[in-house]
PDB file of C-alpha atoms in Angstrom:
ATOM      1  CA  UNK A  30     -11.483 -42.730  -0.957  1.00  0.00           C
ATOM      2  CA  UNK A  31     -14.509 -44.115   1.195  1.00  0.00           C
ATOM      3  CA  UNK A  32     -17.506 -41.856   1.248  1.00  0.00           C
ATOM      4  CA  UNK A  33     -17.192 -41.800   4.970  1.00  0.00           C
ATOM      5  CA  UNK A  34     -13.760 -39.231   4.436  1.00  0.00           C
ATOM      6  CA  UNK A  35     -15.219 -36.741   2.708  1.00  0.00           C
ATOM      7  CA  UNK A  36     -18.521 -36.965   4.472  1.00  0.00           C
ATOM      8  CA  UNK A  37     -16.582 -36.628   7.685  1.00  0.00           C
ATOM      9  CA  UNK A  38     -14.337 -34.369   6.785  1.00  0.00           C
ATOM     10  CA  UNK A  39     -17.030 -32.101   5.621  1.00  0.00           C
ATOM     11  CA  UNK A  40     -18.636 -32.298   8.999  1.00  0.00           C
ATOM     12  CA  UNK A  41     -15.272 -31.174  10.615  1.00  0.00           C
ATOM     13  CA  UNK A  42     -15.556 -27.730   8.059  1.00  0.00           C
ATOM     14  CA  UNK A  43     -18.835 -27.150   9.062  1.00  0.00           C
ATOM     15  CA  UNK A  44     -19.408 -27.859  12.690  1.00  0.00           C
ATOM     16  CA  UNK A  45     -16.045 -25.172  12.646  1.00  0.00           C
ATOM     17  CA  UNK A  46     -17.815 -22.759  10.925  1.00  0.00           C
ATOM     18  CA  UNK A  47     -16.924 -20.436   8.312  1.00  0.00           C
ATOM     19  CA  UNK A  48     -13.283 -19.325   8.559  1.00  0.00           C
ATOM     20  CA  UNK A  49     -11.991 -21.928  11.280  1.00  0.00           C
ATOM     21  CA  UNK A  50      -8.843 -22.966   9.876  1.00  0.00           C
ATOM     22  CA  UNK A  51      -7.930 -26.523   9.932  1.00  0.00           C
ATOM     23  CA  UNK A  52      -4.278 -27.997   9.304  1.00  0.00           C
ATOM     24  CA  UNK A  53      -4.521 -31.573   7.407  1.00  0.00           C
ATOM     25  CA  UNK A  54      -2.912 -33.252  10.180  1.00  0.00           C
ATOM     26  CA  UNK A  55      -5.916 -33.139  12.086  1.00  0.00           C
ATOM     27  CA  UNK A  56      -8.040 -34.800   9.470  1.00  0.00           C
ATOM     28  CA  UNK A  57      -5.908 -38.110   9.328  1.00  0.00           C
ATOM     29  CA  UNK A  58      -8.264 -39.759  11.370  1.00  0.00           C
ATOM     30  CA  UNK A  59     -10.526 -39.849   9.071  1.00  0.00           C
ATOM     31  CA  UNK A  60      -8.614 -41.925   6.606  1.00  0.00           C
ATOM     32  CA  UNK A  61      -5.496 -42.330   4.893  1.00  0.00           C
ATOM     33  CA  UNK A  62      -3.117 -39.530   4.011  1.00  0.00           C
ATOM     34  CA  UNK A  63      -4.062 -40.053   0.501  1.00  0.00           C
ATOM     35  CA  UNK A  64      -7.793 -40.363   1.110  1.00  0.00           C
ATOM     36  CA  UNK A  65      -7.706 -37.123   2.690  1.00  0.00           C
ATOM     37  CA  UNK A  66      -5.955 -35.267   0.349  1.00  0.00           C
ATOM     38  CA  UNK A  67      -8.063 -36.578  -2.126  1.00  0.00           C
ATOM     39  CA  UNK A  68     -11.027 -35.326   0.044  1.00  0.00           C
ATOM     40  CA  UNK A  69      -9.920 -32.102   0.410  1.00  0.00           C
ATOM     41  CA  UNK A  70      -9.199 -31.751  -3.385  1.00  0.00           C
ATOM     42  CA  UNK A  71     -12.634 -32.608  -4.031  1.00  0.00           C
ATOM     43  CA  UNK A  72     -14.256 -29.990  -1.261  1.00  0.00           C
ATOM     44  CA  UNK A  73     -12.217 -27.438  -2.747  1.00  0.00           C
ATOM     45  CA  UNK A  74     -12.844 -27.806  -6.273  1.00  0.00           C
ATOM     46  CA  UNK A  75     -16.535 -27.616  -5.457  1.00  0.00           C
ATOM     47  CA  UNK A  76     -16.028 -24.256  -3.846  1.00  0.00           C
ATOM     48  CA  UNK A  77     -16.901 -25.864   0.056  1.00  0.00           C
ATOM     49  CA  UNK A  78     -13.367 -25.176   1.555  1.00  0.00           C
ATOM     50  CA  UNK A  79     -10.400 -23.003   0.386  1.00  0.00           C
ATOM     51  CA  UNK A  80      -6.820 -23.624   0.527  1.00  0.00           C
ATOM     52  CA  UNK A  81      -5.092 -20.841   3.449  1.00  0.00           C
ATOM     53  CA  UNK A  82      -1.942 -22.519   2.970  1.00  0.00           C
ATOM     54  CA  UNK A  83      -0.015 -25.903   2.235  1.00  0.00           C
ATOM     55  CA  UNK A  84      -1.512 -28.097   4.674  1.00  0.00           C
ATOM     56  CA  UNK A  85      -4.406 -25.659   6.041  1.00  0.00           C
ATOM     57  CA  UNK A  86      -7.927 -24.863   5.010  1.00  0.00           C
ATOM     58  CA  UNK A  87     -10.861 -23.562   5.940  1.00  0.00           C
ATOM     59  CA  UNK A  88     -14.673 -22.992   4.825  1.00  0.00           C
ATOM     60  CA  UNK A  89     -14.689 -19.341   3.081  1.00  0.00           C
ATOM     61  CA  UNK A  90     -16.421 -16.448   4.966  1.00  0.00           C
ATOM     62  CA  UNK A  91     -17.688 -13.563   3.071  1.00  0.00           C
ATOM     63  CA  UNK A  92     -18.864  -9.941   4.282  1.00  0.00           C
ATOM     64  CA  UNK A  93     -21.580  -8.163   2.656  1.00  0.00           C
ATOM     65  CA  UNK A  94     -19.378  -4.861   2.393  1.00  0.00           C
ATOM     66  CA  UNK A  95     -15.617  -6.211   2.035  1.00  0.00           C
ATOM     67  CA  UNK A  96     -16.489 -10.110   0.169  1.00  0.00           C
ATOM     68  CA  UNK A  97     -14.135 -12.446   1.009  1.00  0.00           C
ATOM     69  CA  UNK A  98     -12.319 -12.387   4.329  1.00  0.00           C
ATOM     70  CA  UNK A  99      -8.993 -13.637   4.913  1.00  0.00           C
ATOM     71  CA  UNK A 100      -7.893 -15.957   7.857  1.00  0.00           C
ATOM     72  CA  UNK A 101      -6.959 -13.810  11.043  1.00  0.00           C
ATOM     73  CA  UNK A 102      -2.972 -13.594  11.222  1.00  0.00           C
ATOM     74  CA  UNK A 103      -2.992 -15.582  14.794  1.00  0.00           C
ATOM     75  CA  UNK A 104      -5.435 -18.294  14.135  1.00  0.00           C
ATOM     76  CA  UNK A 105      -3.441 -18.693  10.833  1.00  0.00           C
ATOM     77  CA  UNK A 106       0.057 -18.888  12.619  1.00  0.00           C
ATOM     78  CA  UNK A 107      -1.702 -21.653  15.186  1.00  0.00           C
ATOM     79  CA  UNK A 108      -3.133 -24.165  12.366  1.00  0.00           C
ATOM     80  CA  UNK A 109       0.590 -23.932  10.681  1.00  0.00           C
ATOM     81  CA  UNK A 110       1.909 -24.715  13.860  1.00  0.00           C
ATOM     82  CA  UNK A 111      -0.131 -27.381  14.724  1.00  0.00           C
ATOM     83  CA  UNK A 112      -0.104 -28.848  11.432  1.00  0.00           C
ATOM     84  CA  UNK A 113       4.066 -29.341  12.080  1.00  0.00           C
ATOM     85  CA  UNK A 114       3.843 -30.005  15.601  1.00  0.00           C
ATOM     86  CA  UNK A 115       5.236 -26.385  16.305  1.00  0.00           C
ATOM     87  CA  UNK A 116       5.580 -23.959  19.032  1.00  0.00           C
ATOM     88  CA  UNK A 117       4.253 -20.885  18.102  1.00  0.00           C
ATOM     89  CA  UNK A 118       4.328 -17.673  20.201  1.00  0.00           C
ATOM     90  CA  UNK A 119       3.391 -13.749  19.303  1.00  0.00           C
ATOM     91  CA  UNK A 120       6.818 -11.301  18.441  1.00  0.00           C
ATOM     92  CA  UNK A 121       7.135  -9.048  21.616  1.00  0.00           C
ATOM     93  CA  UNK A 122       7.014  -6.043  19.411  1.00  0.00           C
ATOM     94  CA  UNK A 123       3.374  -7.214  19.167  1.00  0.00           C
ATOM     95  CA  UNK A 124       3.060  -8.863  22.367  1.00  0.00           C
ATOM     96  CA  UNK A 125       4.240  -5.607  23.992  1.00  0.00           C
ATOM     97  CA  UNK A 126       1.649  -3.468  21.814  1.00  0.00           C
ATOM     98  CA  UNK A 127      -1.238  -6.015  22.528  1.00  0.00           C
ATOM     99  CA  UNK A 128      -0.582  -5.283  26.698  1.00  0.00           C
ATOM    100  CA  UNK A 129      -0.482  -1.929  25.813  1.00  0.00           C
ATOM    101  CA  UNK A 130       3.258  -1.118  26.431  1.00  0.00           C
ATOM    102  CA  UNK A 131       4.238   0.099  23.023  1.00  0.00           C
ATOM    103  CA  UNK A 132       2.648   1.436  20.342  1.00  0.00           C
ATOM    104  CA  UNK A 133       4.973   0.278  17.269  1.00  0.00           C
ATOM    105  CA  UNK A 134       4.302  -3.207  15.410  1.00  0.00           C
ATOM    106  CA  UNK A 135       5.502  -5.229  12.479  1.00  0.00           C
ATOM    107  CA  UNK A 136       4.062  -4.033   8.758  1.00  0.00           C
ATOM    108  CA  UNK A 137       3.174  -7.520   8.567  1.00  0.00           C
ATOM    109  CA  UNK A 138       2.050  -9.831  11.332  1.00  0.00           C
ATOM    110  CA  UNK A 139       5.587 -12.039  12.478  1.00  0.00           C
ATOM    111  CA  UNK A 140       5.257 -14.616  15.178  1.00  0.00           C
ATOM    112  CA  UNK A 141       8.074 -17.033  16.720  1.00  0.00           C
ATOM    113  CA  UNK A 142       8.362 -20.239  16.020  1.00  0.00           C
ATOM    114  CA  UNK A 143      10.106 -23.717  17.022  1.00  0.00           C
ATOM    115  CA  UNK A 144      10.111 -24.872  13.729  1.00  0.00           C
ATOM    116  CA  UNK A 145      12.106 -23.388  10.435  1.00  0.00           C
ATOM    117  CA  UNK A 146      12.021 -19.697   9.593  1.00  0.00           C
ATOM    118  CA  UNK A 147       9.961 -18.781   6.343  1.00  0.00           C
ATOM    119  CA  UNK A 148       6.980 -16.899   5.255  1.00  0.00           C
ATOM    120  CA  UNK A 149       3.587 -17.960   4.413  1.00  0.00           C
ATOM    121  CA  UNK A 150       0.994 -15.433   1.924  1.00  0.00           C
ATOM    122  CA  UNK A 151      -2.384 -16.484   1.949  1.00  0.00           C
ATOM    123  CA  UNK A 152      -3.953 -14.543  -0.455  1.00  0.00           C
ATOM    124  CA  UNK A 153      -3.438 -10.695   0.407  1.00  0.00           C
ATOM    125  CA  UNK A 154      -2.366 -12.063   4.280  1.00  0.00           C
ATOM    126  CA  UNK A 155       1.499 -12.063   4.731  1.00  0.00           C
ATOM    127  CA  UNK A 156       3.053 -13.717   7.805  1.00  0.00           C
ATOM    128  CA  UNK A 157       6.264 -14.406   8.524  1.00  0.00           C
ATOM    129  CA  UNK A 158       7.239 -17.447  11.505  1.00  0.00           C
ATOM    130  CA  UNK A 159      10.939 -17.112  12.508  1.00  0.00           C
ATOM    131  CA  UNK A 160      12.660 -18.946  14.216  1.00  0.00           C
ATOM    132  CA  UNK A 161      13.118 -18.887  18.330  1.00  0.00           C
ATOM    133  CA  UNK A 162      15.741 -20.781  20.928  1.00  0.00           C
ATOM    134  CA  UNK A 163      13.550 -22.598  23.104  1.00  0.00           C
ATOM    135  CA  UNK A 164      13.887 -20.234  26.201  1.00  0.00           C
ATOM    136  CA  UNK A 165      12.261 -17.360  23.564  1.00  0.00           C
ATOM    137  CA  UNK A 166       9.000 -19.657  23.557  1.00  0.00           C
ATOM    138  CA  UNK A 167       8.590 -20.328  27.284  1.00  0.00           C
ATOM    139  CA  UNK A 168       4.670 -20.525  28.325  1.00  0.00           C
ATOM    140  CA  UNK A 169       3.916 -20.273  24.591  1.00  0.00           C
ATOM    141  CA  UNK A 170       0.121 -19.463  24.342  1.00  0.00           C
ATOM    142  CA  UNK A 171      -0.775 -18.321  27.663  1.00  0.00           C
ATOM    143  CA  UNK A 172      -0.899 -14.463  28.864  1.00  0.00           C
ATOM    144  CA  UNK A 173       2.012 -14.875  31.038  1.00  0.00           C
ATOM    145  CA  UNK A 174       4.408 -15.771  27.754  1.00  0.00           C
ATOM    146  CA  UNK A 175       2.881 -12.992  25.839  1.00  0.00           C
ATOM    147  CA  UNK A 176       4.070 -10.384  28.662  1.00  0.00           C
ATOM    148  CA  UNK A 177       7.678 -12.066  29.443  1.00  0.00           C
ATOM    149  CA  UNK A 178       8.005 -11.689  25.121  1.00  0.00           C
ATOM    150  CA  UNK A 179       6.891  -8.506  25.856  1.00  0.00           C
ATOM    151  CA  UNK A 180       9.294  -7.411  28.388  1.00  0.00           C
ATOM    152  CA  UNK A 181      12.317  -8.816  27.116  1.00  0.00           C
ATOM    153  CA  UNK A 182      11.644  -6.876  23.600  1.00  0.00           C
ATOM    154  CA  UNK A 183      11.049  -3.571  25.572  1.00  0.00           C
ATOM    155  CA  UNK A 184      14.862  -4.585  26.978  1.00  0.00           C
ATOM    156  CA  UNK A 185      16.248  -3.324  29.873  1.00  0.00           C
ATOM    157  CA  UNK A 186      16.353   0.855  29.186  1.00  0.00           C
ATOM    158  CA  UNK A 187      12.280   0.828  28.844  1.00  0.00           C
ATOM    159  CA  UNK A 188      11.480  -1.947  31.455  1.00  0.00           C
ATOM    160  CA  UNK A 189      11.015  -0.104  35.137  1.00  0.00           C
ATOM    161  CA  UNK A 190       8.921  -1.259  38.489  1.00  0.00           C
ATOM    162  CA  UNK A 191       6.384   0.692  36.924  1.00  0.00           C
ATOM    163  CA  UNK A 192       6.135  -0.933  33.309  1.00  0.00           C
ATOM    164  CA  UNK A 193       6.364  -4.431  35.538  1.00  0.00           C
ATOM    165  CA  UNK A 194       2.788  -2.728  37.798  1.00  0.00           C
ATOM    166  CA  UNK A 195       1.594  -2.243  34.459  1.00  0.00           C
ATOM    167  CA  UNK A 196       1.704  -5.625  32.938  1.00  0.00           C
ATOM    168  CA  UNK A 197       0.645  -7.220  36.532  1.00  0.00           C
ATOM    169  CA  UNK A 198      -2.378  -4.965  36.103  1.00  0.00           C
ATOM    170  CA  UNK A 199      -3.209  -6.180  33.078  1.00  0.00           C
ATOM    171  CA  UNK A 200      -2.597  -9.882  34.161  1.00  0.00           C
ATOM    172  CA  UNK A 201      -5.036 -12.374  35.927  1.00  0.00           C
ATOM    173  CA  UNK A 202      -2.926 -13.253  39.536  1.00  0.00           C
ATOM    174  CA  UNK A 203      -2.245 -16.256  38.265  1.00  0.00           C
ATOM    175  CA  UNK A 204      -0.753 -15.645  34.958  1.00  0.00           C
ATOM    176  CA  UNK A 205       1.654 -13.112  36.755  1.00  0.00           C
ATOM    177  CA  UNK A 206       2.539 -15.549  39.610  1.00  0.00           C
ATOM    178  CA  UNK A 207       3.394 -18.040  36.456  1.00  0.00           C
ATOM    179  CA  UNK A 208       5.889 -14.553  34.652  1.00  0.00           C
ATOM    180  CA  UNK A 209       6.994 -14.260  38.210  1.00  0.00           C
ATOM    181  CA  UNK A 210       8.688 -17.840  38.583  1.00  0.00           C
ATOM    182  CA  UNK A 211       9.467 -18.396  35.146  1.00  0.00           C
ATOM    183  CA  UNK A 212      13.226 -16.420  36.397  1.00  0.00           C
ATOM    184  CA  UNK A 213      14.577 -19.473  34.291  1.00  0.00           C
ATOM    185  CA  UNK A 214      13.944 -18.070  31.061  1.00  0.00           C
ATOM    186  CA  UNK A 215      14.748 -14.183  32.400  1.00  0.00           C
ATOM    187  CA  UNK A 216      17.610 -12.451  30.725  1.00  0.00           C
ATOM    188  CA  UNK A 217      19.346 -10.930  34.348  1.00  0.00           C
ATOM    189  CA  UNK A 218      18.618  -7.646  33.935  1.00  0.00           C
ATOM    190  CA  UNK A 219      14.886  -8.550  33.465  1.00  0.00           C
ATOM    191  CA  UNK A 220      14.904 -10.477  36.796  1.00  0.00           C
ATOM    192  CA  UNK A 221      16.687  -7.867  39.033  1.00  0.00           C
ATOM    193  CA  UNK A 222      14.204  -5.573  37.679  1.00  0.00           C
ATOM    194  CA  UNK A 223      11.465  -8.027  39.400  1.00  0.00           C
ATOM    195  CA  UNK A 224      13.221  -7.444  42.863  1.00  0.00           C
ATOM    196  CA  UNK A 225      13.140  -4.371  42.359  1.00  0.00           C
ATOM    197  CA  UNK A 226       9.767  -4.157  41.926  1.00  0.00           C
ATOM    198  CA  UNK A 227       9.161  -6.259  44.906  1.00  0.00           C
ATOM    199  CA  UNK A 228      11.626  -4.372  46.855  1.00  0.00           C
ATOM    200  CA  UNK A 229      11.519  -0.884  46.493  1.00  0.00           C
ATOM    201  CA  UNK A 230      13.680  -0.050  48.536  1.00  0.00           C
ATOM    202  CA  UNK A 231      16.675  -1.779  47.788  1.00  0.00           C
ATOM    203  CA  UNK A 232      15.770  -0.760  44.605  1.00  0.00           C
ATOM    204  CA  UNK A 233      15.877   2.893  45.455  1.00  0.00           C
ATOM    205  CA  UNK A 234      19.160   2.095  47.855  1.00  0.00           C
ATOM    206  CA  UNK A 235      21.142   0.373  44.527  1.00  0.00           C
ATOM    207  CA  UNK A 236      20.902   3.003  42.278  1.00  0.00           C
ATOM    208  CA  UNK A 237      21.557   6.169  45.138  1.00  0.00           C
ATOM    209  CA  UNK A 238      24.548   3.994  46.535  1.00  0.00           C
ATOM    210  CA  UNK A 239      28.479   5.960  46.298  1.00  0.00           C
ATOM    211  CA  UNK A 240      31.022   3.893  46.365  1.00  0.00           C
ATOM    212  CA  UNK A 241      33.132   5.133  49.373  1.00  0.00           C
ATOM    213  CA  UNK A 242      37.408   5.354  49.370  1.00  0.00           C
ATOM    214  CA  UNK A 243      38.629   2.606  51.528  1.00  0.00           C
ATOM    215  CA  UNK A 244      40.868   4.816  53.054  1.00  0.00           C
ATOM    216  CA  UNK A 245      37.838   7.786  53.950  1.00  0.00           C
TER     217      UNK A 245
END
């Protein structure tokens, strides 16, 4: 290992700043996979950066009341992610919560994933990445993803026009144009509620229509 590495790498941990988390993968260009590791072995044994997880550290961060604070659920669910070249997208029990369209969330934080389901503890921090089909993880990381996860966990008995005004209050225009289109990944029921929403009145015309004999 070249003193460049770990003098680089150490730059990395500090121009983050305390608590940043960084996966390994994005220290590789400072050297080779084995200078690296060795690196980070190094930093950590002299008490400069601290292990979150396999493949993801981070320079502690300490609070004069509470001492050591742990990585924040999200930002820890992002390094893992990026450090397997991973989607990674916010349950919709939280995602609905977070938009303000539910009050109930996980005991521990759970998040959706590309990659293989498992469960990560880093230190007292529990989170658990399952698994999601590819439609589950459309516009992954962007406000407009977080509401469609939201919606389709509400499913179709909580969803109304006026939970779908709610969530395009709470959107920039442009994220909700982007939920609007994205009818692709829409379970049906989720999309006719859009045109509903849109159209009022055929709404209201659906659900009051009787079904007349053919023979009145």
């Amino acid at each position: 290992m070249s003193m460049s590495t770990i003098t680089a790498i150490r730059k990395e941990f500090e121009q983050a700043g305390p608590g940043a988390l960084i996966p390994t993968s994005r220290l590789l260009r400072y050297g080779t996979r084995a200078a690296v590791d060795q690196a980070l072995s190094r930093l950590g044994r002299a008490g400069e950066i601290t292990r979150a997880a396999r493949g993801v550290y981070y320079r502690p961060k300490t609070s004069r009341l509470a001492g050591p604070v742990p990585p924040e659920p999200q930002a820890l669910a992002e390094a893992l992610a990026e450090s397997r070249g991973e989607s990674i997208a916010a349950h919709g029990a939280e995602a609905a919560r977070r938009l303000g369209l539910s009050t109930q969330a996980p005991l521990s934080p759970v998040f959706l994933t590309s990659g293989r389901s498992r469960t990560v503890q880093s230190g007292q921090l529990r989170v658990q990445l399952r698994h999601a089909a590819s439609k589950e993880l459309v516009l992954a990381g962007t406000p407009a993803g977080e509401a469609l996860r939201a919606l389709r966990y509400l499913g179709p008995k909580q969803v109304t026009p006026e939970v779908i005004a709610q969530v395009r209050g709470a959107l920039p225009v442009a994220e909700f144009k982007m939920l609007r289109e994205e009818t692709n990944a829409m379970p049906g029921w989720l999309s006719d509620e859009f045109y509903r929403y849109e159209h009022p009145q055929s709404g209201s015309s659906e659900r009051q229509a009787v079904r007349v004999p053919a023979d009145a």
